[in-house]
Short mmCIF file of N, CA and C in Angstrom, two decimals:
data_model
loop_
_atom_site.label_atom_id
_atom_site.label_comp_id
_atom_site.label_asym_id
_atom_site.label_seq_id
_atom_site.Cartn_x
_atom_site.Cartn_y
_atom_site.Cartn_z
N LEU Z 1 15.83 0.69 1.48
CA LEU Z 1 14.47 1.32 1.78
C LEU Z 1 14.39 2.47 0.93
N TYR Z 2 15.39 3.19 0.62
CA TYR Z 2 15.27 4.47 -0.24
C TYR Z 2 14.70 4.20 -1.53
N SER Z 3 14.79 3.00 -2.10
CA SER Z 3 14.36 2.61 -3.30
C SER Z 3 12.70 2.69 -3.39
N LEU Z 4 12.21 2.68 -2.20
CA LEU Z 4 10.63 2.69 -2.18
C LEU Z 4 10.17 4.15 -2.54
N ASN Z 5 11.02 5.06 -2.51
CA ASN Z 5 10.57 6.37 -2.95
C ASN Z 5 9.54 7.01 -2.00
N LEU Z 6 9.68 6.72 -0.76
CA LEU Z 6 8.68 7.41 0.20
C LEU Z 6 9.15 8.73 0.82
N PRO Z 7 8.18 9.48 1.05
CA PRO Z 7 8.48 10.73 1.87
C PRO Z 7 9.32 10.49 3.11
N PRO Z 8 10.17 11.34 3.50
CA PRO Z 8 10.91 11.07 4.62
C PRO Z 8 10.33 10.69 5.92
N GLY Z 9 9.15 11.22 6.29
CA GLY Z 9 8.46 10.98 7.47
C GLY Z 9 7.93 9.49 7.49
N LEU Z 10 7.31 9.08 6.34
CA LEU Z 10 6.86 7.73 5.99
C LEU Z 10 8.02 6.86 5.95
N LEU Z 11 9.04 7.04 5.41
CA LEU Z 11 10.35 6.31 5.40
C LEU Z 11 10.83 5.82 6.92
N SER Z 12 10.83 6.79 7.73
CA SER Z 12 11.27 6.44 9.08
C SER Z 12 10.27 5.45 9.85
N SER Z 13 9.08 5.72 9.58
CA SER Z 13 7.98 4.70 10.02
C SER Z 13 8.10 3.32 9.53
N VAL Z 14 8.40 3.23 8.13
CA VAL Z 14 8.64 1.94 7.53
C VAL Z 14 9.93 1.28 8.10
N TYR Z 15 10.90 2.16 8.26
CA TYR Z 15 12.17 1.47 8.90
C TYR Z 15 12.01 1.03 10.20
N GLN Z 16 11.42 1.69 10.99
CA GLN Z 16 10.98 1.20 12.50
C GLN Z 16 10.34 -0.10 12.43
N ASN Z 17 9.16 -0.06 11.55
CA ASN Z 17 8.55 -1.27 11.33
C ASN Z 17 9.30 -2.44 10.89
N TYR Z 18 10.13 -2.21 9.89
CA TYR Z 18 10.98 -3.17 9.45
C TYR Z 18 11.96 -3.84 10.46
N LEU Z 19 12.34 -2.92 11.31
CA LEU Z 19 13.34 -3.49 12.53
C LEU Z 19 12.54 -4.34 13.53
N SER Z 20 11.25 -4.12 13.55
CA SER Z 20 10.54 -4.60 14.79
C SER Z 20 9.82 -6.00 14.31
N CYS Z 21 9.74 -6.36 12.97
CA CYS Z 21 8.97 -7.46 12.62
C CYS Z 21 9.95 -8.35 11.68
N ASP Z 22 9.94 -9.61 11.92
CA ASP Z 22 10.74 -10.49 11.16
C ASP Z 22 10.08 -11.11 10.08
N SER Z 23 8.66 -11.10 10.15
CA SER Z 23 7.88 -11.75 8.95
C SER Z 23 6.41 -11.02 9.01
N ARG Z 24 5.68 -11.15 7.86
CA ARG Z 24 4.44 -10.50 8.02
C ARG Z 24 3.41 -11.58 7.49
N MET Z 25 2.15 -11.52 7.91
CA MET Z 25 1.00 -12.34 7.46
C MET Z 25 -0.27 -11.55 7.13
N PHE Z 26 -0.77 -11.67 5.98
CA PHE Z 26 -2.07 -10.87 5.74
C PHE Z 26 -3.11 -11.96 5.29
N LEU Z 27 -4.42 -11.61 6.00
CA LEU Z 27 -5.53 -12.27 5.51
C LEU Z 27 -6.39 -11.37 4.81
N ILE Z 28 -6.67 -11.69 3.56
CA ILE Z 28 -7.29 -10.82 2.58
C ILE Z 28 -8.78 -11.16 2.36
N ASP Z 29 -9.71 -10.19 2.51
CA ASP Z 29 -11.00 -10.32 2.27
C ASP Z 29 -11.35 -10.31 0.75
N ASN Z 30 -11.84 -11.47 0.20
CA ASN Z 30 -12.09 -11.43 -1.17
C ASN Z 30 -13.62 -11.78 -1.38
N SER Z 31 -14.49 -11.25 -0.45
CA SER Z 31 -15.92 -11.39 -0.44
C SER Z 31 -16.51 -10.43 -1.41
N SER Z 32 -17.81 -10.67 -1.80
CA SER Z 32 -18.48 -9.79 -2.79
C SER Z 32 -18.66 -8.42 -2.16
N ARG Z 33 -18.59 -8.21 -0.91
CA ARG Z 33 -18.69 -6.98 -0.30
C ARG Z 33 -17.56 -5.99 -0.66
N MET Z 34 -16.57 -6.60 -1.12
CA MET Z 34 -15.25 -5.83 -1.47
C MET Z 34 -15.57 -5.02 -3.00
N GLN Z 35 -16.75 -5.38 -3.56
CA GLN Z 35 -17.05 -4.68 -4.81
C GLN Z 35 -17.77 -3.19 -4.39
N ILE Z 36 -18.05 -2.95 -3.16
CA ILE Z 36 -18.66 -1.58 -2.91
C ILE Z 36 -17.68 -0.66 -2.96
N LYS Z 37 -18.24 0.57 -3.66
CA LYS Z 37 -17.36 1.72 -3.88
C LYS Z 37 -17.47 2.79 -2.95
N ASP Z 38 -16.96 2.47 -1.82
CA ASP Z 38 -16.91 3.61 -0.77
C ASP Z 38 -15.45 3.85 -0.14
N SER Z 39 -14.61 3.55 -0.98
CA SER Z 39 -13.17 3.60 -0.41
C SER Z 39 -12.37 4.75 -1.15
N HIS Z 40 -11.14 4.90 -0.75
CA HIS Z 40 -10.33 6.02 -1.23
C HIS Z 40 -8.92 5.39 -1.43
N ILE Z 41 -8.22 5.91 -2.36
CA ILE Z 41 -6.75 5.47 -2.60
C ILE Z 41 -6.06 6.77 -2.82
N GLY Z 42 -4.67 6.75 -2.44
CA GLY Z 42 -3.75 7.86 -2.83
C GLY Z 42 -2.64 7.30 -3.65
N ARG Z 43 -2.48 7.99 -4.70
CA ARG Z 43 -1.34 7.73 -5.62
C ARG Z 43 -0.56 8.99 -5.80
N PRO Z 44 0.87 8.67 -6.03
CA PRO Z 44 1.68 9.86 -6.30
C PRO Z 44 1.11 10.84 -7.48
N SER Z 45 1.04 12.08 -7.25
CA SER Z 45 0.61 13.02 -8.37
C SER Z 45 1.64 13.14 -9.35
N THR Z 46 1.03 13.16 -10.64
CA THR Z 46 2.06 13.33 -11.79
C THR Z 46 1.76 14.80 -12.47
N ASN Z 47 0.71 15.40 -12.10
CA ASN Z 47 0.52 16.70 -12.56
C ASN Z 47 1.37 17.81 -12.02
N LYS Z 48 1.65 18.82 -12.69
CA LYS Z 48 2.46 19.91 -12.28
C LYS Z 48 1.73 21.28 -12.08
N ARG Z 49 0.57 21.21 -11.83
CA ARG Z 49 -0.19 22.43 -11.76
C ARG Z 49 0.05 22.90 -10.32
N ASN Z 50 -0.40 24.32 -10.09
CA ASN Z 50 -0.32 24.80 -8.78
C ASN Z 50 1.13 24.85 -8.19
N GLY Z 51 2.06 24.83 -8.97
CA GLY Z 51 3.55 24.73 -8.57
C GLY Z 51 4.05 23.49 -7.93
N SER Z 52 3.21 22.40 -8.34
CA SER Z 52 3.79 21.06 -7.92
C SER Z 52 5.01 20.74 -8.71
N THR Z 53 5.95 20.16 -8.07
CA THR Z 53 7.25 19.62 -8.66
C THR Z 53 7.04 18.45 -9.46
N GLY Z 54 6.06 17.65 -9.21
CA GLY Z 54 5.92 16.39 -9.81
C GLY Z 54 6.86 15.35 -9.37
N ASN Z 55 7.41 15.50 -8.24
CA ASN Z 55 8.70 14.67 -7.76
C ASN Z 55 8.04 13.27 -7.09
N GLY Z 56 6.80 12.99 -7.10
CA GLY Z 56 6.37 11.95 -6.36
C GLY Z 56 5.97 12.12 -5.09
N HIS Z 57 6.17 13.23 -4.34
CA HIS Z 57 5.96 13.39 -2.98
C HIS Z 57 4.51 14.03 -2.68
N GLU Z 58 3.83 14.55 -3.82
CA GLU Z 58 2.58 14.92 -3.62
C GLU Z 58 1.53 13.61 -3.90
N ILE Z 59 0.60 13.68 -3.00
CA ILE Z 59 -0.40 12.55 -3.11
C ILE Z 59 -1.72 12.99 -3.68
N GLU Z 60 -2.13 12.27 -4.60
CA GLU Z 60 -3.44 12.60 -5.29
C GLU Z 60 -4.41 11.68 -4.70
N ARG Z 61 -5.64 12.09 -4.27
CA ARG Z 61 -6.75 11.29 -3.62
C ARG Z 61 -7.63 10.81 -4.68
N MET Z 62 -7.94 9.60 -4.72
CA MET Z 62 -9.02 9.14 -5.71
C MET Z 62 -10.18 8.62 -4.85
N ASP Z 63 -11.43 9.19 -4.90
CA ASP Z 63 -12.51 8.81 -4.14
C ASP Z 63 -13.33 7.76 -5.03
N ASN Z 64 -14.29 7.16 -4.26
CA ASN Z 64 -15.40 6.22 -4.88
C ASN Z 64 -14.58 5.11 -5.53
N VAL Z 65 -13.56 4.41 -5.09
CA VAL Z 65 -13.08 3.32 -5.65
C VAL Z 65 -13.60 2.07 -4.70
N SER Z 66 -13.58 1.00 -5.30
CA SER Z 66 -14.04 -0.18 -4.67
C SER Z 66 -13.07 -0.62 -3.38
N ARG Z 67 -13.59 -1.28 -2.60
CA ARG Z 67 -12.78 -1.68 -1.36
C ARG Z 67 -11.68 -2.59 -1.90
N TRP Z 68 -11.95 -3.45 -2.92
CA TRP Z 68 -11.00 -4.29 -3.55
C TRP Z 68 -9.74 -3.49 -4.10
N GLU Z 69 -10.13 -2.35 -4.81
CA GLU Z 69 -9.08 -1.53 -5.36
C GLU Z 69 -8.11 -0.96 -4.21
N GLU Z 70 -8.92 -0.58 -3.23
CA GLU Z 70 -8.00 -0.04 -2.09
C GLU Z 70 -7.10 -1.06 -1.44
N LEU Z 71 -7.76 -2.27 -1.29
CA LEU Z 71 -6.94 -3.35 -0.71
C LEU Z 71 -5.84 -3.76 -1.67
N HIS Z 72 -6.12 -3.69 -3.04
CA HIS Z 72 -4.99 -4.08 -3.97
C HIS Z 72 -3.93 -3.14 -3.86
N GLU Z 73 -4.20 -1.70 -3.67
CA GLU Z 73 -3.20 -0.69 -3.41
C GLU Z 73 -2.26 -1.02 -2.22
N CYS Z 74 -3.04 -1.55 -1.10
CA CYS Z 74 -2.33 -1.74 0.21
C CYS Z 74 -1.43 -3.05 0.03
N VAL Z 75 -2.03 -3.99 -0.55
CA VAL Z 75 -1.23 -5.34 -0.75
C VAL Z 75 -0.03 -5.07 -1.68
N ALA Z 76 -0.23 -4.31 -2.66
CA ALA Z 76 0.83 -4.10 -3.63
C ALA Z 76 2.02 -3.32 -2.93
N PHE Z 77 1.68 -2.31 -2.07
CA PHE Z 77 2.63 -1.57 -1.33
C PHE Z 77 3.39 -2.59 -0.41
N HIS Z 78 2.77 -3.30 0.32
CA HIS Z 78 3.46 -4.26 1.37
C HIS Z 78 4.21 -5.27 0.61
N ALA Z 79 3.84 -5.84 -0.51
CA ALA Z 79 4.58 -6.78 -1.28
C ALA Z 79 5.88 -6.07 -1.81
N LYS Z 80 5.73 -4.97 -2.24
CA LYS Z 80 6.95 -4.29 -2.84
C LYS Z 80 7.82 -4.07 -1.84
N MET Z 81 7.46 -3.58 -0.43
CA MET Z 81 8.33 -3.29 0.64
C MET Z 81 8.87 -4.62 1.12
N ALA Z 82 8.08 -5.63 1.18
CA ALA Z 82 8.61 -6.94 1.59
C ALA Z 82 9.74 -7.44 0.67
N SER Z 83 9.60 -7.26 -0.57
CA SER Z 83 10.68 -7.80 -1.53
C SER Z 83 11.90 -6.93 -1.41
N LYS Z 84 11.77 -5.67 -1.32
CA LYS Z 84 12.92 -4.77 -1.18
C LYS Z 84 13.82 -4.90 0.02
N CYS Z 85 13.01 -5.30 1.21
CA CYS Z 85 13.54 -5.51 2.56
C CYS Z 85 13.83 -6.90 2.88
N TRP Z 86 13.47 -7.87 1.96
CA TRP Z 86 13.88 -9.32 2.21
C TRP Z 86 12.91 -9.90 3.59
N ILE Z 87 11.78 -9.42 3.64
CA ILE Z 87 10.84 -9.78 4.72
C ILE Z 87 9.91 -10.97 4.21
N PRO Z 88 9.97 -11.95 4.93
CA PRO Z 88 9.05 -13.06 4.56
C PRO Z 88 7.74 -12.70 4.83
N THR Z 89 6.74 -13.03 3.79
CA THR Z 89 5.39 -12.51 3.89
C THR Z 89 4.53 -13.59 3.24
N LYS Z 90 3.40 -13.91 3.89
CA LYS Z 90 2.50 -14.81 3.44
C LYS Z 90 1.08 -14.07 3.29
N TYR Z 91 0.28 -14.62 2.17
CA TYR Z 91 -1.00 -13.89 2.04
C TYR Z 91 -2.02 -15.07 2.03
N TRP Z 92 -3.14 -14.92 2.67
CA TRP Z 92 -4.23 -15.98 2.49
C TRP Z 92 -5.51 -15.20 2.19
N LEU Z 93 -6.31 -15.74 1.36
CA LEU Z 93 -7.64 -15.24 0.88
C LEU Z 93 -8.68 -15.72 1.99
N LEU Z 94 -9.65 -14.87 2.37
CA LEU Z 94 -10.53 -15.24 3.40
C LEU Z 94 -11.59 -16.29 2.73
N ASN Z 95 -11.89 -16.26 1.46
CA ASN Z 95 -12.87 -17.18 0.98
C ASN Z 95 -12.29 -18.06 -0.04
N ASP Z 96 -11.17 -18.77 0.37
CA ASP Z 96 -10.49 -19.63 -0.54
C ASP Z 96 -10.70 -21.06 -0.07
#
């Protein structure tokens, strides 16, 4: 789990979740409403201003992204976690 490069507080939550679930299933909304730009995503900050160390533990918030972009970030995180932890995971598209 350490290879996920998560902050310690989040790492402990991910570990508890890992222990409590033996598989995961996701139903992904791929409707046209996912194009609306009213969402936010957080990415590790790479800038070193204001004394930031640039170690990946600072989060940079990006506003006005589409719901699809937000969902993409979420699914990418869970797919990465599932592969690192060997958690069987299935994904379904709502409009497929």
